[in-house]
Coordinates of N, CA, C and O in Angstrom, one line a residue:
X1 N -43.8 37.2 63.2 CA -42.7 37.2 64.1 C -43.1 37.0 65.6 O -42.3 36.5 66.3
X2 N -44.3 37.3 65.9 CA -44.8 37.0 67.2 C -44.5 38.0 68.3 O -43.8 39.0 68.0
X3 N -44.9 37.7 69.5 CA -44.7 38.7 70.6 C -43.2 38.8 71.0 O -42.8 39.8 71.5
X4 N -42.5 37.7 70.9 CA -41.1 37.7 71.4 C -40.1 37.8 70.3 O -38.9 37.7 70.6
X5 N -40.5 38.1 69.1 CA -39.6 38.3 68.0 C -38.7 37.2 67.7 O -37.5 37.3 67.6
X6 N -39.2 36.0 67.5 CA -38.5 34.8 67.2 C -37.5 34.3 68.3 O -36.6 33.6 68.0
X7 N -37.7 34.8 69.5 CA -36.8 34.4 70.6 C -37.5 33.4 71.5 O -37.2 33.4 72.7
X8 N -38.4 32.6 71.0 CA -39.1 31.7 71.8 C -38.2 30.7 72.5 O -38.4 30.3 73.6
X9 N -37.3 30.1 71.7 CA -36.3 29.1 72.3 C -35.5 29.8 73.4 O -35.3 29.2 74.4
X10 N -35.1 31.0 73.2 CA -34.3 31.7 74.2 C -35.1 31.9 75.4 O -34.7 31.7 76.6
X11 N -36.4 32.3 75.2 CA -37.3 32.5 76.3 C -37.5 31.3 77.2 O -37.5 31.3 78.4
X12 N -37.8 30.2 76.5 CA -38.1 28.9 77.2 C -36.9 28.4 77.9 O -37.0 28.1 79.1
X13 N -35.7 28.4 77.3 CA -34.5 28.0 78.0 C -34.1 28.9 79.1 O -33.6 28.5 80.2
X14 N -34.4 30.2 78.9 CA -34.1 31.2 80.0 C -35.0 31.0 81.2 O -34.5 31.1 82.3
X15 N -36.3 30.7 81.0 CA -37.2 30.5 82.1 C -36.8 29.2 82.8 O -36.7 29.2 84.1
X16 N -36.4 28.2 82.1 CA -36.0 26.9 82.8 C -34.7 27.2 83.5 O -34.5 26.6 84.6
X17 N -33.7 28.0 83.0 CA -32.5 28.3 83.7 C -32.8 29.1 84.9 O -32.1 28.8 86.0
X18 N -33.7 30.0 84.9 CA -34.0 30.8 86.1 C -34.6 29.9 87.1 O -34.3 30.0 88.3
X19 N -35.5 29.0 86.7 CA -36.1 28.1 87.7 C -35.1 27.2 88.4 O -35.1 27.0 89.6
X20 N -34.2 26.6 87.6 CA -33.1 25.8 88.1 C -32.2 26.6 89.1 O -31.8 26.1 90.1
X21 N -31.9 27.8 88.7 CA -31.0 28.6 89.5 C -31.7 29.0 90.8 O -31.1 29.0 91.9
X22 N -33.0 29.3 90.7 CA -33.8 29.7 91.9 C -33.9 28.5 92.9 O -34.0 28.6 94.1
X23 N -34.1 27.3 92.3 CA -34.3 26.1 93.2 C -33.0 25.5 93.8 O -33.0 24.7 94.7
X24 N -31.9 25.9 93.2 CA -30.6 25.3 93.6 C -30.3 25.4 95.1 O -30.0 24.4 95.8
X25 N -30.5 26.6 95.7 CA -30.2 26.8 97.1 C -31.1 25.9 98.0 O -30.7 25.5 99.1
X26 N -32.3 25.6 97.6 CA -33.2 24.9 98.4 C -32.9 23.4 98.5 O -33.2 22.7 99.4
X27 N -32.2 22.8 97.4 CA -31.9 21.4 97.3 C -30.5 21.1 97.6 O -30.1 19.9 97.5
X28 N -29.7 22.0 98.0 CA -28.2 21.8 98.3 C -28.1 20.8 99.5 O -27.2 19.9 99.5
X29 N -28.9 21.0 100.5 CA -28.7 20.2 101.7 C -29.3 18.8 101.7 O -29.1 18.0 102.5
X30 N -30.1 18.5 100.7 CA -30.8 17.2 100.6 C -29.9 16.0 100.3 O -29.8 15.0 101.1
X31 N -29.2 16.1 99.3 CA -28.3 15.0 98.9 C -27.1 15.5 98.0 O -27.3 16.5 97.3
X32 N -25.9 14.9 98.2 CA -24.8 15.4 97.4 C -25.0 15.2 95.9 O -24.5 15.9 95.1
X33 N -25.7 14.1 95.6 CA -25.9 13.8 94.1 C -26.8 14.9 93.5 O -26.6 15.2 92.4
X34 N -27.8 15.4 94.3 CA -28.7 16.4 93.8 C -27.9 17.7 93.6 O -28.1 18.5 92.6
X35 N -26.9 18.0 94.5 CA -26.1 19.2 94.3 C -25.3 19.0 93.1 O -25.1 20.0 92.3
X36 N -24.8 17.8 92.8 CA -24.0 17.6 91.6 C -24.8 17.8 90.3 O -24.4 18.4 89.3
X37 N -26.1 17.4 90.4 CA -27.0 17.6 89.2 C -27.2 19.1 89.0 O -27.2 19.5 87.8
X38 N -27.4 19.8 90.0 CA -27.6 21.3 89.9 C -26.3 22.0 89.4 O -26.4 22.9 88.6
X39 N -25.2 21.5 89.9 CA -23.9 22.1 89.5 C -23.7 21.9 88.0 O -23.2 22.7 87.2
X40 N -24.2 20.7 87.4 CA -24.1 20.5 86.0 C -25.2 21.1 85.2 O -24.9 21.7 84.1
X41 N -26.4 21.1 85.7 CA -27.6 21.6 84.9 C -27.6 23.1 84.8 O -27.9 23.6 83.7
X42 N -27.3 23.8 85.8 CA -27.5 25.3 85.8 C -26.5 25.9 84.8 O -27.0 26.7 83.9
X43 N -25.2 25.6 84.8 CA -24.4 26.3 83.8 C -24.7 25.8 82.4 O -24.6 26.6 81.4
X44 N -25.1 24.6 82.2 CA -25.4 24.1 80.9 C -26.7 24.8 80.4 O -26.7 25.3 79.2
X45 N -27.7 25.1 81.2 CA -28.9 25.8 80.8 C -28.5 27.2 80.4 O -29.1 27.8 79.5
X46 N -27.7 27.9 81.3 CA -27.3 29.3 80.9 C -26.5 29.3 79.6 O -26.6 30.3 78.8
X47 N -25.7 28.3 79.4 CA -25.0 28.2 78.1 C -26.0 28.1 76.9 O -25.8 28.7 75.9
X48 N -27.0 27.2 77.1 CA -28.0 27.1 76.1 C -28.8 28.4 75.8 O -29.1 28.7 74.7
X49 N -29.1 29.1 76.9 CA -29.7 30.4 76.8 C -28.9 31.3 75.9 O -29.3 32.0 75.0
X50 N -27.6 31.4 76.3 CA -26.7 32.3 75.5 C -26.6 31.8 74.1 O -26.6 32.7 73.2
X51 N -26.5 30.5 73.8 CA -26.4 30.0 72.5 C -27.6 30.3 71.6 O -27.5 30.8 70.5
X52 N -28.8 30.1 72.2 CA -30.0 30.5 71.5 C -30.1 32.0 71.2 O -30.5 32.4 70.1
X53 N -29.7 32.8 72.2 CA -29.8 34.2 72.0 C -28.8 34.7 70.9 O -29.2 35.4 70.0
X54 N -27.6 34.2 70.9 CA -26.6 34.5 69.9 C -27.0 34.1 68.5 O -26.9 34.8 67.5
X55 N -27.5 32.8 68.4 CA -27.9 32.3 67.1 C -29.1 33.1 66.5 O -29.2 33.4 65.4
X56 N -30.1 33.5 67.4 CA -31.2 34.3 66.9 C -30.7 35.7 66.5 O -31.2 36.3 65.5
X57 N -29.8 36.3 67.3 CA -29.3 37.6 66.9 C -28.6 37.5 65.5 O -28.7 38.4 64.7
X58 N -27.8 36.4 65.3 CA -27.1 36.2 64.1 C -28.1 36.1 62.9 O -27.9 36.7 61.8
X59 N -29.1 35.3 63.1 CA -30.1 35.1 62.1 C -30.8 36.5 61.8 O -31.1 36.8 60.6
X60 N -31.2 37.2 62.8 CA -31.8 38.5 62.6 C -30.9 39.5 61.8 O -31.3 40.2 60.9
X61 N -29.6 39.4 62.1 CA -28.7 40.3 61.4 C -28.5 39.9 60.0 O -28.5 40.8 59.1
X62 N -28.5 38.6 59.7 CA -28.3 38.1 58.3 C -29.5 38.4 57.5 O -29.4 38.7 56.3
X63 N -30.7 38.4 58.1 CA -31.9 38.6 57.3 C -32.4 40.0 57.4 O -33.4 40.3 56.7
X64 N -31.8 40.9 58.1 CA -32.2 42.2 58.2 C -32.1 42.9 56.9 O -33.0 43.7 56.5
X65 N -31.0 42.7 56.1 CA -30.8 43.4 54.8 C -31.9 43.0 53.8 O -32.4 43.8 53.2
X66 N -32.2 41.7 53.8 CA -33.2 41.2 52.9 C -34.6 41.8 53.3 O -35.4 42.1 52.4
X67 N -34.9 41.9 54.6 CA -36.1 42.4 55.0 C -36.3 43.9 54.7 O -37.3 44.3 54.3
X68 N -35.2 44.6 54.9 CA -35.3 46.1 54.6 C -35.5 46.3 53.1 O -36.2 47.3 52.7
X69 N -34.9 45.5 52.2 CA -35.1 45.6 50.8 C -36.5 45.4 50.4 O -37.1 46.1 49.6
X70 N -37.1 44.3 51.0 CA -38.5 44.0 50.7 C -39.4 45.2 51.1 O -40.4 45.6 50.5
X71 N -39.1 45.7 52.3 CA -39.9 46.8 52.9 C -39.8 48.0 52.0 O -40.8 48.7 51.7
X72 N -38.6 48.4 51.6 CA -38.5 49.6 50.8 C -39.1 49.4 49.4 O -39.6 50.3 48.8
X73 N -39.1 48.2 48.9 CA -39.7 47.9 47.6 C -41.2 48.1 47.7 O -41.8 48.7 46.8
X74 N -41.8 47.6 48.7 CA -43.3 47.7 48.8 C -43.7 49.1 49.2 O -44.7 49.6 48.7
X75 N -42.9 49.9 49.9 CA -43.3 51.2 50.3 C -43.1 52.2 49.2 O -43.9 53.0 48.9
X76 N -41.9 52.2 48.5 CA -41.6 53.2 47.5 C -41.8 52.7 46.1 O -41.8 53.5 45.2
X77 N -42.1 51.4 45.9 CA -42.3 50.8 44.6 C -41.1 51.1 43.7 O -41.3 51.5 42.5
X78 N -39.9 51.0 44.2 CA -38.7 51.2 43.3 C -37.8 50.0 43.5 O -37.9 49.3 44.6
X79 N -37.0 49.8 42.5 CA -36.0 48.7 42.6 C -34.6 49.3 42.5 O -34.4 50.1 41.5
X80 N -33.7 48.9 43.4 CA -32.4 49.4 43.3 C -31.5 48.3 42.9 O -31.4 47.3 43.6
X81 N -30.8 48.4 41.8 CA -29.9 47.4 41.3 C -28.6 47.6 42.0 O -28.1 48.7 42.1
X82 N -28.0 46.5 42.6 CA -26.8 46.6 43.4 C -25.5 46.7 42.5 O -24.6 47.4 42.9
X83 N -25.6 46.2 41.3 CA -24.4 46.2 40.4 C -24.2 47.6 39.8 O -23.1 48.1 39.7
X84 N -25.3 48.2 39.3 CA -25.2 49.5 38.6 C -25.4 50.6 39.6 O -24.7 51.6 39.5
X85 N -26.3 50.4 40.5 CA -26.5 51.5 41.5 C -27.6 52.5 41.1 O -27.7 53.6 41.5
X86 N -28.4 52.1 40.1 CA -29.5 53.0 39.6 C -30.8 52.6 40.2 O -31.0 51.4 40.6
X87 N -31.7 53.5 40.3 CA -33.1 53.2 40.8 C -34.0 53.3 39.6 O -34.0 54.2 38.8
X88 N -34.9 52.2 39.5 CA -35.9 52.1 38.4 C -37.2 52.2 39.0 O -37.5 51.4 39.9
X89 N -38.1 53.0 38.5 CA -39.4 53.1 39.0 C -40.3 52.1 38.5 O -40.0 51.4 37.5
X90 N -41.5 51.9 39.1 CA -42.4 50.9 38.6 C -43.0 51.2 37.2 O -43.2 50.3 36.4
X91 N -43.2 52.5 37.0 CA -43.7 52.9 35.6 C -42.7 52.6 34.5 O -43.0 52.1 33.4
X92 N -41.4 52.8 34.9 CA -40.4 52.4 33.9 C -40.3 50.9 33.6 O -40.1 50.5 32.5
X93 N -40.5 50.2 34.7 CA -40.5 48.7 34.5 C -41.7 48.3 33.6 O -41.6 47.5 32.7
X94 N -42.9 48.9 33.8 CA -44.0 48.6 33.0 C -43.8 49.0 31.5 O -44.1 48.3 30.6
X95 N -43.1 50.2 31.3 CA -42.8 50.6 30.0 C -41.9 49.6 29.3 O -42.1 49.2 28.1
X96 N -40.8 49.2 30.0 CA -39.9 48.3 29.4 C -40.6 46.9 29.2 O -40.3 46.3 28.1
X97 N -41.4 46.5 30.0 CA -42.2 45.3 29.8 C -43.1 45.4 28.6 O -43.2 44.4 27.8
X98 N -43.7 46.5 28.4 CA -44.5 46.7 27.2 C -43.7 46.7 25.9 O -44.1 46.1 24.9
X99 N -42.5 47.3 26.0 CA -41.6 47.3 24.8 C -41.2 45.9 24.5 O -41.2 45.4 23.3
X100 N -40.8 45.1 25.5 CA -40.4 43.7 25.3 C -41.6 42.9 24.8 O -41.3 42.0 24.0
X101 N -42.8 43.1 25.3 CA -43.9 42.4 24.8 C -44.2 42.7 23.3 O -44.5 41.7 22.6
X102 N -44.0 43.9 22.9 CA -44.2 44.2 21.5 C -43.1 43.6 20.6 O -43.4 43.1 19.5
X103 N -41.9 43.6 21.1 CA -40.8 42.9 20.4 C -41.1 41.4 20.3 O -40.8 40.8 19.2
X104 N -41.6 40.9 21.4 CA -41.9 39.4 21.3 C -43.0 39.1 20.3 O -42.9 38.2 19.6
X105 N -44.0 40.0 20.3 CA -45.1 39.8 19.3 C -44.6 39.9 17.9 O -45.0 39.2 17.0
X106 N -43.7 40.9 17.7 CA -43.1 41.0 16.3 C -42.3 39.8 15.9 O -42.4 39.4 14.8
X107 N -41.6 39.3 16.9 CA -40.8 38.1 16.6 C -41.7 36.9 16.3 O -41.4 36.1 15.4
X108 N -42.8 36.8 17.1 CA -43.8 35.7 16.8 C -44.4 35.8 15.4 O -44.5 34.8 14.7
X109 N -44.7 37.1 15.0 CA -45.2 37.3 13.6 C -44.2 36.9 12.6 O -44.5 36.3 11.6
X110 N -42.9 37.3 12.8 CA -41.9 37.0 11.8 C -41.7 35.5 11.8 O -41.4 34.9 10.7
X111 N -41.8 34.8 12.9 CA -41.6 33.4 12.9 C -42.8 32.7 12.1 O -42.6 31.8 11.4
X112 N -44.0 33.2 12.3 CA -45.1 32.7 11.6 C -44.9 32.9 10.1 O -45.2 32.0 9.3
X113 N -44.4 34.1 9.7 CA -44.1 34.3 8.3 C -43.0 33.4 7.7 O -43.1 32.8 6.6
X114 N -42.0 33.2 8.5 CA -40.9 32.3 8.2 C -41.5 30.8 8.0 O -41.1 30.1 7.1
X115 N -42.3 30.4 9.0 CA -42.9 29.1 8.9 C -43.7 28.9 7.7 O -43.6 27.9 7.0
X116 N -44.5 29.9 7.3 CA -45.4 29.8 6.1 C -44.4 29.8 4.9 O -44.7 29.0 3.9
X117 N -43.4 30.5 4.9 CA -42.4 30.5 3.7 C -41.7 29.2 3.6 O -41.5 28.7 2.5
X118 N -41.4 28.6 4.8 CA -40.7 27.3 4.8 C -41.7 26.3 4.2 O -41.3 25.4 3.4
X119 N -42.9 26.3 4.6 CA -43.9 25.4 4.1 C -44.1 25.5 2.6 O -44.2 24.5 1.9
X120 N -44.1 26.8 2.1 CA -44.2 27.0 0.7 C -43.0 26.4 -0.1 O -43.2 25.8 -1.1
X121 N -41.8 26.7 0.5 CA -40.6 26.2 -0.1 C -40.6 24.6 -0.1 O -40.1 24.0 -1.1
X122 N -41.1 24.0 0.9 CA -41.1 22.6 1.0 C -42.1 22.0 -0.1 O -41.8 21.0 -0.7
X123 N -43.2 22.7 -0.3 CA -44.2 22.3 -1.3 C -43.5 22.5 -2.7 O -43.7 21.6 -3.6
X124 N -42.8 23.6 -2.9 CA -42.1 23.7 -4.2 C -41.0 22.6 -4.5 O -40.9 22.1 -5.6
X125 N -40.3 22.3 -3.4 CA -39.3 21.2 -3.5 C -40.0 19.9 -3.9 O -39.5 19.2 -4.7
X126 N -41.1 19.7 -3.2 CA -41.9 18.4 -3.5 C -42.3 18.4 -5.0 O -42.2 17.4 -5.7
X127 N -42.8 19.6 -5.5 CA -43.3 19.7 -6.9 C -42.1 19.5 -7.8 O -42.2 18.9 -8.8
X128 N -40.9 20.1 -7.5 CA -39.8 20.0 -8.3 C -39.3 18.5 -8.4 O -38.9 18.0 -9.4
X129 N -39.4 17.9 -7.2 CA -39.0 16.4 -7.2 C -39.9 15.6 -8.1 O -39.5 14.7 -8.9
X130 N -41.2 16.0 -8.1 CA -42.1 15.3 -9.0 C -41.8 15.6 -10.4 O -41.9 14.7 -11.3
X131 N -41.5 16.8 -10.7 CA -41.2 17.2 -12.1 C -39.9 16.4 -12.6 O -39.8 16.0 -13.7
X132 N -38.9 16.3 -11.7 CA -37.7 15.6 -12.0 C -38.0 14.1 -12.3 O -37.5 13.5 -13.2
X133 N -38.9 13.6 -11.5 CA -39.2 12.2 -11.7 C -40.0 12.0 -13.0 O -39.7 11.0 -13.8
X134 N -40.9 12.9 -13.4 CA -41.6 12.9 -14.6 C -40.6 13.0 -15.8 O -40.7 12.2 -16.8
X135 N -39.6 13.9 -15.7 CA -38.7 14.1 -16.8 C -37.8 12.8 -16.9 O -37.5 12.4 -18.0
X136 N -37.4 12.2 -15.8 CA -36.6 11.0 -15.9 C -37.4 9.9 -16.5 O -36.9 9.0 -17.3
X137 N -38.7 9.8 -16.2 CA -39.6 8.8 -16.8 C -39.7 9.0 -18.3 O -39.7 8.1 -19.1
X138 N -39.8 10.3 -18.7 CA -39.9 10.6 -20.1 C -38.7 10.2 -20.9 O -38.7 9.7 -22.0
X139 N -37.5 10.5 -20.2 CA -36.2 10.1 -20.8 C -36.1 8.6 -21.0 O -35.7 8.1 -22.0
X140 N -36.5 7.9 -19.9 CA -36.4 6.5 -20.0 C -37.4 5.9 -21.0 O -37.0 5.0 -21.8
X141 N -38.6 6.5 -21.2 CA -39.5 6.1 -22.2 C -39.0 6.3 -23.6 O -39.1 5.5 -24.5
X142 N -38.3 7.5 -23.7 CA -37.7 7.8 -25.1 C -36.6 6.8 -25.4 O -36.5 6.4 -26.5
X143 N -35.8 6.5 -24.4 CA -34.8 5.5 -24.6 C -35.4 4.1 -25.0 O -34.8 3.4 -25.9
X144 N -36.4 3.7 -24.3 CA -37.1 2.4 -24.6 C -37.6 2.4 -26.0 O -37.6 1.5 -26.8
X145 N -38.2 3.6 -26.4 CA -38.8 3.7 -27.8 C -37.7 3.6 -28.8 O -37.8 2.9 -29.9
X146 N -36.5 4.2 -28.6 CA -35.4 4.1 -29.5 C -34.9 2.7 -29.6 O -34.6 2.2 -30.7
X147 N -34.8 2.0 -28.5 CA -34.3 0.6 -28.5 C -35.3 -0.3 -29.3 O -35.0 -1.2 -30.0
X148 N -36.6 0.0 -29.1 CA -37.7 -0.8 -29.7 C -37.6 -0.5 -31.2 O -37.8 -1.4 -32.0
X149 N -37.4 0.7 -31.7 CA -37.3 1.0 -33.1 C -36.1 0.4 -33.7 O -36.1 0.0 -34.9
X150 N -35.0 0.3 -33.0 CA -33.8 -0.3 -33.5 C -33.9 -1.8 -33.7 O -33.4 -2.4 -34.6
X151 N -34.7 -2.5 -32.9 CA -34.9 -3.9 -33.0 C -35.8 -4.3 -34.1 O -35.7 -5.4 -34.7
X152 N -36.7 -3.4 -34.6 CA -37.6 -3.7 -35.7 C -36.8 -3.6 -36.9 O -36.5 -4.0 -37.8

């Protein structure tokens, strides 16, 4: 955040506005066009100072809530859910994470079992298709033998 707390733009424009305001009385008598330049520049610079200051205050206000949540999370190691309003400790999160990891491992094992069962069933289907083809060939051969015996 720095020494000026993100108000560097405000500081720079403020210093320039102060310098212009301080120099204005010394250059009034030189030329009327120079007086016109100061009449225009000084209020514009103070307006820029005000705009920079307000915008930085707005940004600080908007980010204050997020900053305090991060700070409280790192200091107390707790998470507060906004929808339910409960506080969960880091140990409870680790416990839930371990439970979910064991559930995931169980699911992986069951998927492996299912995959091996699917592979076995695919092999059985292949074998059955081969058996059906053999039986159809036997039937066709028997029909051909019958036709051959009728012709003799």
